[in-house]
Tab-separated table of C-alpha atoms in Angstrom:
chain	number	residue	atom	x	y	z
A	25	UNK	CA	56.563	94.120	110.986
A	26	UNK	CA	58.719	91.624	109.142
A	27	UNK	CA	58.849	91.962	105.380
A	28	UNK	CA	59.417	88.730	103.472
A	29	UNK	CA	60.978	88.745	100.023
A	30	UNK	CA	58.767	86.799	97.643
A	31	UNK	CA	61.791	85.188	96.028
A	32	UNK	CA	64.523	83.477	98.055
A	33	UNK	CA	68.100	84.646	98.360
A	34	UNK	CA	69.751	84.132	94.944
A	35	UNK	CA	72.160	81.281	94.623
A	36	UNK	CA	75.816	82.261	94.940
A	37	UNK	CA	79.113	80.352	95.126
A	38	UNK	CA	79.454	80.866	98.867
A	39	UNK	CA	76.220	79.020	99.565
A	40	UNK	CA	77.928	75.822	98.390
A	41	UNK	CA	80.980	76.159	100.637
A	42	UNK	CA	81.863	72.751	102.112
A	43	UNK	CA	80.331	72.201	105.525
A	44	UNK	CA	78.061	75.258	105.529
A	45	UNK	CA	74.862	73.212	105.277
A	46	UNK	CA	76.030	70.968	108.119
A	47	UNK	CA	76.853	73.980	110.289
A	48	UNK	CA	73.395	75.423	109.666
A	49	UNK	CA	71.763	72.111	110.551
A	50	UNK	CA	73.752	71.820	113.792
A	51	UNK	CA	72.403	75.262	114.771
A	52	UNK	CA	68.776	74.296	114.008
A	53	UNK	CA	68.351	76.348	110.846
A	54	UNK	CA	65.156	75.914	108.875
A	55	UNK	CA	61.917	74.932	110.579
A	56	UNK	CA	63.294	75.495	114.107
A	57	UNK	CA	64.583	78.953	113.079
A	58	UNK	CA	67.699	78.577	115.205
A	59	UNK	CA	70.115	80.208	112.757
A	60	UNK	CA	70.096	82.599	109.817
A	61	UNK	CA	72.631	84.173	107.503
A	62	UNK	CA	72.927	87.864	108.282
A	63	UNK	CA	74.548	91.104	107.192
A	64	UNK	CA	77.058	91.528	104.408
A	65	UNK	CA	76.675	88.121	102.773
A	66	UNK	CA	72.925	88.634	102.379
A	67	UNK	CA	73.267	92.259	101.278
A	68	UNK	CA	76.044	91.598	98.759
A	69	UNK	CA	74.338	88.538	97.283
A	70	UNK	CA	71.204	90.591	96.647
A	71	UNK	CA	73.380	93.193	94.935
A	72	UNK	CA	75.223	90.597	92.865
A	73	UNK	CA	78.529	91.340	94.597
A	74	UNK	CA	80.991	88.543	95.396
A	75	UNK	CA	81.061	87.437	99.038
A	76	UNK	CA	84.228	86.713	100.998
A	77	UNK	CA	82.886	86.483	104.557
A	78	UNK	CA	79.745	84.843	105.879
A	79	UNK	CA	78.172	85.547	109.265
A	80	UNK	CA	75.514	83.494	110.992
A	81	UNK	CA	73.213	84.727	113.742
A	82	UNK	CA	71.743	82.186	116.118
A	83	UNK	CA	69.307	81.963	118.999
A	84	UNK	CA	71.659	79.620	120.843
A	85	UNK	CA	73.892	81.079	123.551
A	86	UNK	CA	77.661	80.760	122.995
A	87	UNK	CA	78.165	77.803	125.350
A	88	UNK	CA	75.497	75.864	123.478
A	89	UNK	CA	76.999	76.806	120.119
A	90	UNK	CA	80.444	75.634	121.232
A	91	UNK	CA	79.075	72.362	122.615
A	92	UNK	CA	77.075	71.622	119.483
A	93	UNK	CA	79.933	72.362	117.116
A	94	UNK	CA	82.379	70.264	119.095
A	95	UNK	CA	79.916	67.387	119.184
A	96	UNK	CA	79.560	67.646	115.408
A	97	UNK	CA	83.327	67.584	114.944
A	98	UNK	CA	83.457	71.201	113.745
A	99	UNK	CA	86.434	73.177	114.975
A	100	UNK	CA	85.359	76.212	117.000
A	101	UNK	CA	87.362	79.189	118.311
A	102	UNK	CA	85.920	81.543	120.991
A	103	UNK	CA	87.046	84.686	119.158
A	104	UNK	CA	84.643	87.166	120.780
A	105	UNK	CA	82.730	85.135	123.274
A	106	UNK	CA	82.081	88.051	125.653
A	107	UNK	CA	80.000	89.595	122.899
A	108	UNK	CA	78.486	86.314	121.798
A	109	UNK	CA	80.743	85.493	118.858
A	110	UNK	CA	82.569	82.264	118.140
A	111	UNK	CA	84.252	81.233	114.916
A	112	UNK	CA	83.463	77.920	113.253
A	113	UNK	CA	86.226	76.704	110.942
A	114	UNK	CA	84.943	74.846	107.889
A	115	UNK	CA	87.518	73.384	105.558
A	116	UNK	CA	89.970	76.051	106.726
A	117	UNK	CA	87.441	78.865	106.192
A	118	UNK	CA	86.244	80.882	109.229
A	119	UNK	CA	82.520	81.508	109.722
A	120	UNK	CA	81.503	83.834	112.556
A	121	UNK	CA	78.527	82.634	114.601
A	122	UNK	CA	76.989	85.231	116.902
A	123	UNK	CA	74.200	84.868	119.422
A	124	UNK	CA	71.278	87.277	119.023
A	125	UNK	CA	71.928	90.370	121.154
A	126	UNK	CA	70.387	93.533	122.489
A	127	UNK	CA	72.247	96.524	123.858
A	128	UNK	CA	72.131	97.052	127.611
A	129	UNK	CA	74.293	100.182	127.639
A	130	UNK	CA	76.482	102.096	125.182
A	131	UNK	CA	78.952	104.967	125.505
A	132	UNK	CA	79.737	105.718	121.877
A	133	UNK	CA	82.798	103.477	121.836
A	134	UNK	CA	81.631	100.101	123.102
A	135	UNK	CA	78.421	98.362	124.071
A	136	UNK	CA	77.405	96.093	126.905
A	137	UNK	CA	75.106	93.452	125.471
A	138	UNK	CA	72.697	90.819	126.678
A	139	UNK	CA	71.636	87.765	124.732
A	140	UNK	CA	68.120	87.436	123.373
A	141	UNK	CA	66.110	85.029	121.240
A	142	UNK	CA	64.225	87.829	119.471
A	143	UNK	CA	65.347	88.325	115.881
A	144	UNK	CA	63.840	91.813	115.674
A	145	UNK	CA	65.704	92.910	118.798
A	146	UNK	CA	68.950	91.758	117.221
A	147	UNK	CA	68.150	93.594	113.993
A	148	UNK	CA	67.268	96.793	115.880
A	149	UNK	CA	70.801	97.151	117.298
A	150	UNK	CA	72.470	97.022	113.865
A	151	UNK	CA	73.558	100.190	112.080
A	152	UNK	CA	71.870	100.372	108.661
A	153	UNK	CA	68.760	98.797	107.242
A	154	UNK	CA	70.679	97.096	104.431
A	155	UNK	CA	72.890	95.381	107.026
A	156	UNK	CA	69.927	94.019	108.999
A	157	UNK	CA	68.710	91.494	106.437
A	158	UNK	CA	68.527	87.822	107.419
A	159	UNK	CA	68.162	84.738	105.232
A	160	UNK	CA	67.115	81.203	106.089
A	161	UNK	CA	70.102	78.950	105.251
A	162	UNK	CA	67.864	76.214	103.881
A	163	UNK	CA	65.107	78.020	101.978
A	164	UNK	CA	66.823	81.352	101.358
A	165	UNK	CA	63.719	83.177	102.613
A	166	UNK	CA	64.653	86.732	103.632
A	167	UNK	CA	63.529	88.514	106.774
A	168	UNK	CA	63.549	92.317	106.720
A	169	UNK	CA	62.426	94.187	109.840
A	170	UNK	CA	63.238	97.798	108.938
A	171	UNK	CA	62.797	98.306	105.202
A	172	UNK	CA	66.248	97.197	104.202
A	173	UNK	CA	65.106	95.630	100.955
A	174	UNK	CA	63.560	98.872	99.740
A	175	UNK	CA	66.664	100.818	100.758
A	176	UNK	CA	68.872	98.294	99.007
A	177	UNK	CA	66.809	98.606	95.822
A	178	UNK	CA	67.091	102.410	96.049
A	179	UNK	CA	70.823	102.214	96.874
A	180	UNK	CA	70.090	104.232	99.997
A	181	UNK	CA	72.169	103.878	103.175
A	182	UNK	CA	69.748	104.567	106.025
A	183	UNK	CA	70.168	104.267	109.780
A	184	UNK	CA	67.816	101.981	111.660
A	185	UNK	CA	65.651	104.229	113.838
A	186	UNK	CA	66.816	107.671	114.954
A	187	UNK	CA	70.202	108.466	113.335
A	188	UNK	CA	71.279	110.748	116.199
A	189	UNK	CA	70.636	107.994	118.723
A	190	UNK	CA	72.388	105.363	116.634
A	191	UNK	CA	75.473	107.575	116.349
A	192	UNK	CA	75.385	108.262	120.094
A	193	UNK	CA	75.530	104.490	120.642
A	194	UNK	CA	78.603	104.066	118.413
A	195	UNK	CA	80.372	107.140	117.042
A	196	UNK	CA	82.152	105.105	114.366
A	197	UNK	CA	78.801	104.871	112.592
A	198	UNK	CA	79.471	108.376	111.260
A	199	UNK	CA	82.353	107.074	109.163
A	200	UNK	CA	80.560	103.834	108.345
A	201	UNK	CA	77.637	105.851	106.983
A	202	UNK	CA	79.916	107.577	104.485
A	203	UNK	CA	81.877	104.425	103.662
A	204	UNK	CA	78.741	102.425	102.892
A	205	UNK	CA	77.306	105.309	100.894
A	206	UNK	CA	80.550	105.532	98.913
A	207	UNK	CA	80.371	101.812	98.246
A	208	UNK	CA	76.671	101.248	97.621
A	209	UNK	CA	74.790	104.532	97.678
A	210	UNK	CA	73.307	106.813	95.083
A	211	UNK	CA	71.269	109.718	96.511
A	212	UNK	CA	72.458	110.265	100.081
A	213	UNK	CA	69.972	109.974	102.936
A	214	UNK	CA	69.413	113.567	104.088
A	215	UNK	CA	68.458	112.668	107.661
A	216	UNK	CA	71.520	110.496	108.088
A	217	UNK	CA	73.794	113.163	106.598
A	218	UNK	CA	72.405	115.830	108.916
A	219	UNK	CA	72.924	113.591	111.945
A	220	UNK	CA	76.530	112.845	110.986
A	221	UNK	CA	77.222	116.541	110.541
A	222	UNK	CA	75.592	117.399	113.883
A	223	UNK	CA	77.564	114.776	115.786
A	224	UNK	CA	80.898	114.994	113.925
A	225	UNK	CA	82.730	116.094	117.080
A	226	UNK	CA	81.873	112.701	118.596
A	227	UNK	CA	84.711	111.255	116.509
A	228	UNK	CA	87.123	112.756	119.033
A	229	UNK	CA	86.093	110.086	121.537
A	230	UNK	CA	87.175	107.210	119.297
A	231	UNK	CA	90.585	105.609	119.238
A	232	UNK	CA	92.675	106.778	116.330
A	233	UNK	CA	93.169	103.158	115.267
A	234	UNK	CA	89.409	102.725	114.750
A	235	UNK	CA	89.208	105.986	112.823
A	236	UNK	CA	92.158	105.027	110.624
A	237	UNK	CA	90.762	101.583	109.847
A	238	UNK	CA	87.424	102.982	108.692
A	239	UNK	CA	88.994	105.957	106.923
A	240	UNK	CA	91.403	103.857	104.849
A	241	UNK	CA	88.556	101.575	103.774
A	242	UNK	CA	86.542	104.611	102.703
A	243	UNK	CA	89.386	105.938	100.560
A	244	UNK	CA	89.270	102.993	98.138
A	245	UNK	CA	85.495	102.756	97.693
A	246	UNK	CA	84.049	103.389	94.217
A	247	UNK	CA	82.701	106.853	95.117
A	248	UNK	CA	85.500	107.881	97.476
A	249	UNK	CA	86.235	111.108	95.584
A	250	UNK	CA	82.799	112.783	95.764
A	251	UNK	CA	82.095	111.407	99.228
A	252	UNK	CA	85.391	112.703	100.626
A	253	UNK	CA	84.661	116.098	99.092
A	254	UNK	CA	81.263	116.028	100.782
A	255	UNK	CA	82.656	115.061	104.191
A	256	UNK	CA	85.278	117.806	104.034
A	257	UNK	CA	82.706	120.368	102.964
A	258	UNK	CA	80.394	119.363	105.845
A	259	UNK	CA	83.186	119.503	108.425
A	260	UNK	CA	83.026	115.808	109.329
A	261	UNK	CA	86.804	115.592	109.848
A	262	UNK	CA	87.290	118.952	111.547
A	263	UNK	CA	87.694	117.499	115.032
A	264	UNK	CA	90.209	114.784	114.143
A	265	UNK	CA	91.860	115.735	110.811
A	266	UNK	CA	91.465	119.514	110.516
A	267	UNK	CA	94.324	119.728	108.000
A	268	UNK	CA	92.165	118.237	105.234
A	269	UNK	CA	90.556	120.867	103.038
A	270	UNK	CA	89.014	121.461	99.621
A	271	UNK	CA	92.459	121.572	98.012
A	272	UNK	CA	93.136	118.074	99.339
A	273	UNK	CA	89.813	116.882	97.923
A	274	UNK	CA	90.821	118.306	94.539
A	275	UNK	CA	94.204	116.545	94.731
A	276	UNK	CA	92.403	113.300	95.507
A	277	UNK	CA	90.204	113.742	92.450
A	278	UNK	CA	93.254	114.288	90.227
A	279	UNK	CA	94.986	111.254	91.714
A	280	UNK	CA	91.954	109.046	91.157
A	281	UNK	CA	91.863	110.128	87.513
A	282	UNK	CA	95.580	109.365	87.157
A	283	UNK	CA	95.130	105.919	88.754
A	284	UNK	CA	92.265	105.129	86.384
A	285	UNK	CA	94.178	106.256	83.281
A	286	UNK	CA	97.235	104.235	84.307
A	287	UNK	CA	95.149	101.174	85.179
A	288	UNK	CA	96.590	101.141	88.694
A	289	UNK	CA	94.484	99.954	91.627
A	290	UNK	CA	93.552	102.593	94.195
A	291	UNK	CA	95.674	102.493	97.320
A	292	UNK	CA	94.560	103.997	100.659
A	293	UNK	CA	97.963	105.342	101.756
A	294	UNK	CA	98.578	106.931	98.357
A	295	UNK	CA	95.122	108.501	98.469
A	296	UNK	CA	95.698	109.734	102.010
A	297	UNK	CA	98.897	111.369	100.762
A	298	UNK	CA	96.806	113.278	98.219
A	299	UNK	CA	94.422	114.513	100.890
A	300	UNK	CA	96.898	115.842	103.431
A	301	UNK	CA	99.161	118.882	102.989
A	302	UNK	CA	102.749	117.545	102.660
A	303	UNK	CA	104.126	119.357	105.748
A	304	UNK	CA	101.604	117.514	107.927
A	305	UNK	CA	101.993	114.027	106.447
A	306	UNK	CA	104.167	112.567	109.207
A	307	UNK	CA	102.141	114.163	111.995
A	308	UNK	CA	98.902	112.820	110.532
A	309	UNK	CA	100.419	109.355	110.104
A	310	UNK	CA	101.415	109.408	113.764
A	311	UNK	CA	98.017	110.698	114.853
A	312	UNK	CA	96.250	107.897	113.003
A	313	UNK	CA	98.622	105.362	114.566
A	314	UNK	CA	99.699	104.071	111.176
A	315	UNK	CA	102.479	101.511	111.114
A	316	UNK	CA	106.037	102.765	110.678
A	317	UNK	CA	106.030	101.373	107.137
A	318	UNK	CA	102.789	103.166	106.280
A	319	UNK	CA	104.058	106.431	107.775
A	320	UNK	CA	107.267	106.286	105.758
A	321	UNK	CA	105.308	105.603	102.597
A	322	UNK	CA	102.908	108.451	103.356
A	323	UNK	CA	105.731	110.938	103.805
A	324	UNK	CA	107.689	109.652	100.783
A	325	UNK	CA	104.606	109.898	98.553
A	326	UNK	CA	104.378	113.637	99.139
A	327	UNK	CA	108.012	114.321	98.126
A	328	UNK	CA	107.381	115.013	94.437
A	329	UNK	CA	108.562	113.187	91.285
A	330	UNK	CA	112.117	114.515	91.139
A	331	UNK	CA	113.896	115.537	87.943
A	332	UNK	CA	115.779	112.357	86.957
A	333	UNK	CA	112.911	110.448	85.369
A	334	UNK	CA	110.645	107.593	86.492
A	335	UNK	CA	113.221	104.796	86.552
A	336	UNK	CA	115.816	106.851	88.372
A	337	UNK	CA	113.115	107.716	90.908
A	338	UNK	CA	112.186	104.031	91.276
A	339	UNK	CA	115.854	103.143	91.809
A	340	UNK	CA	116.137	105.655	94.650
A	341	UNK	CA	112.668	105.377	96.195
A	342	UNK	CA	111.554	101.873	95.203
A	343	UNK	CA	108.925	101.031	92.605
A	344	UNK	CA	106.004	101.528	94.981
A	345	UNK	CA	107.278	104.873	96.226
A	346	UNK	CA	108.023	106.060	92.691
A	347	UNK	CA	104.564	105.037	91.493
A	348	UNK	CA	102.977	106.983	94.346
A	349	UNK	CA	105.019	110.101	93.662
A	350	UNK	CA	104.491	110.041	89.904
A	351	UNK	CA	100.731	109.554	90.169
A	352	UNK	CA	100.432	112.294	92.776
A	353	UNK	CA	102.335	114.604	90.438
A	354	UNK	CA	100.052	113.717	87.541
A	355	UNK	CA	102.828	111.915	85.680
A	356	UNK	CA	102.544	108.583	83.886
A	357	UNK	CA	104.301	105.664	85.635
A	358	UNK	CA	104.088	103.451	82.524
A	359	UNK	CA	107.890	103.306	82.310
A	360	UNK	CA	107.901	101.287	85.527
A	361	UNK	CA	105.587	98.542	84.272
A	362	UNK	CA	107.411	95.239	84.654
A	363	UNK	CA	110.691	97.003	85.456
A	364	UNK	CA	112.702	96.228	88.565
A	365	UNK	CA	115.531	98.521	89.729
A	366	UNK	CA	118.848	96.783	88.983
A	367	UNK	CA	121.867	96.582	91.269
A	368	UNK	CA	124.928	98.688	90.473
A	369	UNK	CA	127.201	96.216	88.594
A	370	UNK	CA	130.423	97.179	90.343
A	371	UNK	CA	131.747	96.964	93.888
A	372	UNK	CA	134.158	98.888	96.035
A	373	UNK	CA	136.630	96.055	95.683
A	374	UNK	CA	136.849	96.683	91.947
A	375	UNK	CA	137.788	100.290	92.662
A	376	UNK	CA	140.492	99.237	95.134
A	377	UNK	CA	141.916	96.999	92.409
A	378	UNK	CA	142.055	100.104	90.198
A	379	UNK	CA	144.246	101.860	92.764
A	380	UNK	CA	141.925	103.625	95.231
A	381	UNK	CA	142.563	103.259	98.962
A	382	UNK	CA	139.838	101.675	101.053
A	383	UNK	CA	137.638	104.130	102.916
A	384	UNK	CA	135.976	107.453	102.043
A	385	UNK	CA	137.622	107.681	98.619
A	386	UNK	CA	135.995	104.428	97.512
A	387	UNK	CA	132.593	105.468	98.849
A	388	UNK	CA	132.782	108.830	97.071
A	389	UNK	CA	133.830	107.186	93.798
A	390	UNK	CA	130.959	104.666	94.003
A	391	UNK	CA	128.505	107.543	94.450
A	392	UNK	CA	129.884	109.294	91.361
A	393	UNK	CA	129.722	106.095	89.319
A	394	UNK	CA	126.184	105.407	90.473
A	395	UNK	CA	125.054	108.937	89.595
A	396	UNK	CA	126.444	108.646	86.058
A	397	UNK	CA	125.036	105.123	85.684
A	398	UNK	CA	121.568	106.339	86.628
A	399	UNK	CA	121.830	109.390	84.354
A	400	UNK	CA	122.753	107.143	81.410
A	401	UNK	CA	119.742	104.894	81.980
A	402	UNK	CA	121.385	101.981	83.820
A	403	UNK	CA	123.813	100.720	81.142
A	404	UNK	CA	125.443	97.272	81.375
A	405	UNK	CA	128.535	96.221	83.331
A	406	UNK	CA	130.888	96.923	80.408
A	407	UNK	CA	129.816	100.569	80.281
A	408	UNK	CA	129.983	100.838	84.084
A	409	UNK	CA	133.582	99.578	83.988
A	410	UNK	CA	134.424	102.395	81.570
A	411	UNK	CA	132.732	104.929	83.846
A	412	UNK	CA	134.675	103.485	86.796
A	413	UNK	CA	137.998	103.823	84.944
A	414	UNK	CA	137.229	107.483	84.317
A	415	UNK	CA	136.142	108.229	87.894
A	416	UNK	CA	139.156	106.474	89.416
A	417	UNK	CA	141.527	108.291	87.023
A	418	UNK	CA	140.068	111.625	88.103
A	419	UNK	CA	140.383	110.662	91.787
A	420	UNK	CA	144.051	109.650	91.394
A	421	UNK	CA	145.042	112.641	89.309
């Protein structure tokens, strides 16, 4: 049975986006019930969270949606038309419009869908009750088919229907369950937790890219630390990331404390570096199909803070890399705030002018000068010239 919120969806800045009312009207929102807001925008507005993306569900099939939007002069892109999704572009802002769907078949990785005009059928194929809330674009009236409003009030992430069956339909829902709990939840839903634990091996069937995407989002949620400890304790990652253990969870907790004390925003690659044992960092980066840049950062982050000090570390490893390594070591990166590594204020040509021959001798002298320059805290060009005179004199002696 549909539950109707007595009060309409609260007003929020996104509801006044240019063109949104016109888009809703073109799709027969309101009395004809041809379109409703759905999912994250409704959920987050009820929670008082800012909204970046808005999705609309509609009874109209994709061809009709495209025809109507074109006739109304609204730009439309068939971004996922095989699954019923097109993107309307309003004042440069994309709005996804998806035809109501029901699952025909699923294999844990993808679903074959058929279109429907039944709102409850569409809601029944969604993952969690809090994500299956719809709102009338004109009146703001909310439709709730599976107790999502009560779960939202209780900050409870709960699967729609049988959790084991929902996970069998899409294995990624295991990770989504923990990510949404880490973002919104308080007391964890015991039935959902038990189902995720029972079906954790299903993660092996997913592409590593999908796992990585969900995992990295989880790592920067408000409750990432306790939730990651829980998932490790329950063996959720055993099939795909067996290297993660309780020691990694403890390192993550220390890193999160260090980030908070330093006022530095949580970063998923840095937090992943805390979770994985250093010898396995590159292998795990490869397994998760991270980009080359992300893999290099992951490996660099585990290398320790060095003994030369924060700014020397930033000069050699870059400010980002130094920040990662200092935080992971429990050291304060405050010395790097607003500081950019300078360039060595002398060139090989200046050493040739002092009498060195071009080639290896110049390169070796530059390395010596640079080492002393770093050790002295990056003094100015006048001091570097004095260091250079000394190094060249030693080389020519």
